[in-house]
C-alpha positions as semicolon CSV with decimal commas, in nm:
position;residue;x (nm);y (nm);z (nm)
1;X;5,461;10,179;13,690
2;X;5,538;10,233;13,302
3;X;5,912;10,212;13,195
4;X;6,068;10,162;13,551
5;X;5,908;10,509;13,665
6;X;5,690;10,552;13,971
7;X;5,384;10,752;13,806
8;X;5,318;11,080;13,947
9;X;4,927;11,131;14,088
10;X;4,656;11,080;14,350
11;X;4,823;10,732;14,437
12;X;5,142;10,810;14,452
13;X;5,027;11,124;14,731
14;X;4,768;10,882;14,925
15;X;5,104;10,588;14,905
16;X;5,365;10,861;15,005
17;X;5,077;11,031;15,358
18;X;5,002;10,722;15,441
19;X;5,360;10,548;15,491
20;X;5,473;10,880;15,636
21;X;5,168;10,861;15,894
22;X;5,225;10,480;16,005
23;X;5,642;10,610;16,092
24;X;5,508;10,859;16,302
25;X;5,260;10,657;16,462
26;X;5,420;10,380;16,540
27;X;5,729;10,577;16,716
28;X;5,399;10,778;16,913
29;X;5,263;10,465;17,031
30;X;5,523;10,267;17,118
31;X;5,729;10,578;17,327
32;X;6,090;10,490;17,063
33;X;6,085;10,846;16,939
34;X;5,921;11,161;16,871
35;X;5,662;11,140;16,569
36;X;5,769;11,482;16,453
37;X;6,082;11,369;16,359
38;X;5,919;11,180;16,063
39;X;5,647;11,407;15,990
40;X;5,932;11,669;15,992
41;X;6,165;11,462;15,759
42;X;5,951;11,364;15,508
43;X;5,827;11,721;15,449
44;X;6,180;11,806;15,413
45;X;6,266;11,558;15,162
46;X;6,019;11,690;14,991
47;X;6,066;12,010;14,977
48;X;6,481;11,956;14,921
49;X;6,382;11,641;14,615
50;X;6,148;11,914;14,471
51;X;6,419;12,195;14,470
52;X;6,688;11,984;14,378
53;X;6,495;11,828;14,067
54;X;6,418;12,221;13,951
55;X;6,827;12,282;13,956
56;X;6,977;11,961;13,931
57;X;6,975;11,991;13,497
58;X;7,121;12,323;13,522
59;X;7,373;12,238;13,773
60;X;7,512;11,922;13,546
61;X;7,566;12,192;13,241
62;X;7,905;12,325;13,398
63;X;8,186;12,179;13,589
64;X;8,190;12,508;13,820
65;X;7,812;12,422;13,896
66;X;7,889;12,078;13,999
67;X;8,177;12,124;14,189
68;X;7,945;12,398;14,390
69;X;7,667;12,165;14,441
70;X;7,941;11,895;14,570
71;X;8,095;12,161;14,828
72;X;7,699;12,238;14,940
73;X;7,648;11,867;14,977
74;X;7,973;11,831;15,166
75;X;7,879;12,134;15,390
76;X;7,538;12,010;15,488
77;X;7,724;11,609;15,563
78;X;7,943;11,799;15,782
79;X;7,701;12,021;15,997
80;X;7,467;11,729;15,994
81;X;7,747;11,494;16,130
82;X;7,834;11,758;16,412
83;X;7,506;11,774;16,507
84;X;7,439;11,454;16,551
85;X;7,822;11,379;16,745
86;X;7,731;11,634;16,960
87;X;7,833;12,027;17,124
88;X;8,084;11,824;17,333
89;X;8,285;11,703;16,999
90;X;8,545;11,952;16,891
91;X;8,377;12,151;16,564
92;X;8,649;11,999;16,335
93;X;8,590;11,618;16,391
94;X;8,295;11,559;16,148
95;X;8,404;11,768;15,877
96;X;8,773;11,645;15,846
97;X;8,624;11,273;15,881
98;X;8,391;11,325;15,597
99;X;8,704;11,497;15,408
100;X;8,958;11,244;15,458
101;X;8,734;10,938;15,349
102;X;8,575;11,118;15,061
103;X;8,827;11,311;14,848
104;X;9,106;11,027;14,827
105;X;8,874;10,773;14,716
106;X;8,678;11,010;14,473
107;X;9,059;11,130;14,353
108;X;9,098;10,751;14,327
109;X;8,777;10,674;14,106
110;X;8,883;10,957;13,872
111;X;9,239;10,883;13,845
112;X;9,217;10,517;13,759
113;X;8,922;10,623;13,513
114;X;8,766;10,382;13,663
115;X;8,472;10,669;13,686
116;X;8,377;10,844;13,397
117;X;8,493;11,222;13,462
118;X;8,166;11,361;13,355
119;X;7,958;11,603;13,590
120;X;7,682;11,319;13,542
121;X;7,861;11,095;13,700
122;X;8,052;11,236;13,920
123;X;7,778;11,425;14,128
124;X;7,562;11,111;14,219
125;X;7,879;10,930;14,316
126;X;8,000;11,157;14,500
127;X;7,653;11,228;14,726
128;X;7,668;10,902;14,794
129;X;8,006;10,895;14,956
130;X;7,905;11,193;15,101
131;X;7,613;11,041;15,242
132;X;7,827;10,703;15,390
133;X;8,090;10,922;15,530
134;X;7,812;11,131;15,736
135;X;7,640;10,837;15,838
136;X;7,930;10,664;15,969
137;X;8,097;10,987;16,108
138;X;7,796;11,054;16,291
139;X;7,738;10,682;16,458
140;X;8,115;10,681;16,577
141;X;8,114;10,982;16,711
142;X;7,812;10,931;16,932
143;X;7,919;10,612;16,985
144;X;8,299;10,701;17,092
145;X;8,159;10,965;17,334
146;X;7,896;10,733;17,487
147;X;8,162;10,474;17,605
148;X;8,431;10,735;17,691
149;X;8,152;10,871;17,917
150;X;7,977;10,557;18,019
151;X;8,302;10,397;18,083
152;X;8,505;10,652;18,249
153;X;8,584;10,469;18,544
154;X;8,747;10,210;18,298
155;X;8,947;10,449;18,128
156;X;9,079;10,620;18,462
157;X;9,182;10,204;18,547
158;X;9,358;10,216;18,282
159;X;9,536;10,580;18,304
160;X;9,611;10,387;18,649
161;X;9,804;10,097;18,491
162;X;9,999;10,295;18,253
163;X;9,861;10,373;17,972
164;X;9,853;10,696;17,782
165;X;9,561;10,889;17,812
166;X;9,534;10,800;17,402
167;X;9,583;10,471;17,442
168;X;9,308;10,429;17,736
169;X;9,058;10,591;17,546
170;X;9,052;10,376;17,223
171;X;9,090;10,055;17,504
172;X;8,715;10,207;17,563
173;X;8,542;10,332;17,294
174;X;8,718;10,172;16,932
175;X;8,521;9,845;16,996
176;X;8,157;10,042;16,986
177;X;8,295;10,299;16,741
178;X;8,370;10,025;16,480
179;X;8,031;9,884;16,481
180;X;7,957;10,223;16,259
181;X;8,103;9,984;15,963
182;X;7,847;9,734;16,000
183;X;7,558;9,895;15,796
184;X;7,798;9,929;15,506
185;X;7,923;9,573;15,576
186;X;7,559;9,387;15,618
187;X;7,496;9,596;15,268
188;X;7,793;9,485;15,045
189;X;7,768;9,063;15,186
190;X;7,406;9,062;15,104
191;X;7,395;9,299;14,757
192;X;7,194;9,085;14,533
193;X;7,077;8,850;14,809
194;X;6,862;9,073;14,995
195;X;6,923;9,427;14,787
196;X;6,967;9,567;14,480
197;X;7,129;9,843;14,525
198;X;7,005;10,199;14,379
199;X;7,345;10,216;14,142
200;X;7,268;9,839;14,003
201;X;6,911;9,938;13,887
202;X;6,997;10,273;13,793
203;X;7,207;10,136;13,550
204;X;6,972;9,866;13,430
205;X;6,725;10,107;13,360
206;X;6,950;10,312;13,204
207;X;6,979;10,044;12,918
208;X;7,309;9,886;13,029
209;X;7,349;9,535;13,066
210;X;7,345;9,340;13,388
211;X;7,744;9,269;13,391
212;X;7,801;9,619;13,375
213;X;7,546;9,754;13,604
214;X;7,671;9,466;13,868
215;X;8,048;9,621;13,782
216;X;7,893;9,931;13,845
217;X;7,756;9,828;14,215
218;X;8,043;9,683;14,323
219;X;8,250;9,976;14,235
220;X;8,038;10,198;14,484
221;X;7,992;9,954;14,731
222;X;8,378;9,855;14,764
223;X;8,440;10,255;14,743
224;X;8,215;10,289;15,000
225;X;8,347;10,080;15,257
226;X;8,681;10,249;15,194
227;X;8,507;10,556;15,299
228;X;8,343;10,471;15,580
229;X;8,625;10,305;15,734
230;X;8,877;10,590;15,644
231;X;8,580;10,878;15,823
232;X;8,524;10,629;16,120
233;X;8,909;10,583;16,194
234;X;8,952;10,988;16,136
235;X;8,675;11,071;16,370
236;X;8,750;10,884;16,638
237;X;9,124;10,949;16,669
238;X;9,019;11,305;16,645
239;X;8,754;11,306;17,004
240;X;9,042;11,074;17,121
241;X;9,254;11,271;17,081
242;X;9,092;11,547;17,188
243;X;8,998;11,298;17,513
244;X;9,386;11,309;17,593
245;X;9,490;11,700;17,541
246;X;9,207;11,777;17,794
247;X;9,256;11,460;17,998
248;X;9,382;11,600;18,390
């Protein structure tokens, strides 16, 4: 590795087929998932690292460009997010949680200044919001609808002692829904301790000094949270919601 880059040849391809092959064996052997589903990923990212280092110059030229490629990143968060929830989930649930965590805190960032308002900036930071909100959306939706349907007998005990069919619901399901939070959580008490966060050594490669790229981190981690929280609290009032209005 010369200058903090990851050289590009024969060892990087044997490093890159071999890791990819272990994933898919072990889930093969061991019966915890289908080894396609890392064979098939890894192509992907890939192909979609490949395309997007081909455009990604081009698309940082113009605000128009940049704005575009945010929307396309938002769109594919969203349908990746309702996939994931599930056919059962109401089509609007991951796409306003993604929404709702995302553009106040990116409005935030660029209001305070406390983000540069350059198309540089502003596209990494926001794919990685992007990328928290889906996450999160997507475990709190599968999660909400697991317990609601795991658990229905509890919720019908408590439609039976009073409650609204709103209030039963989150009785059930906000306890398993929250623990969507805790990747984000276990990643900003431990940054610097058991990470280092891309941001922080993005940054320090960058030529910036270690108080600033640690200011840096701690920006997108703290924004993050926000995020996450705001998506996972959206979502899940949303299939609640939705629980009640088609409740009997």
């Amino acid at each position: 590795m010369s200058g903090g880059t990851v050289p590009i040849g024969p060892a990087l391809v044997v490093a890159l087929t071999a890791l990819t092959l272990a994933g898919a064996a072990v889930l093969r052997v061991t019966g915890l998932g289908r080894a396609r589903t890392v064979l098939t990923a890894a192509a992907r990212a890939t192909v979609q690292l490949g395309a997007v280092s081909v455009v990604i110059v081009a698309v940082l030229h113009a605000w128009w460009s940049t704005a575009a490629f945010v929307l396309l990143m938002y769109v594919v968060a969203a349908l990746t997010a309702r996939r994931r929830i599930g056919a059962e989930a109401p089509a609007r649930v991951a796409p306003l949680a993604i929404a709702a965590g995302v553009a106040p805190s990116l409005a935030v960032l660029l209001a305070s200044r406390a983000l540069p308002a350059t198309p540089l900036v502003v596209l990494p930071t926001a794919g990685i919001l992007i990328g928290g909100a889906m996450t999160a959306t997507s475990l709190a939706g599968r999660r909400t609808l697991d317990e609601l349907r795991i658990r229905h007998g509890e919720y019908e005990a408590g439609l039976a002692l009073g409650l609204l069919p709103r209030d039963a619901a989150l009785e059930i399901c906000r306890p398993a829904a929250g623990q969507a939070l805790v990747p984000a959580l276990d990643q900003t008490r431990t940054v610097g301790l058991v990470t280092l966060p891309g941001a922080f050594v993005g940054v320090l490669l960058g030529g910036a000094g270690p108080v600033r790229a640690g200011a840096t981190q701690l920006l997108i981690l703290l924004t993050l949270l926000a995020v996450e929280a705001v998506a996972i609290a959206v979502a899940v009032e949303l299939l609640v919601r939705d629980r009640a209005r088609t409740a009997p």
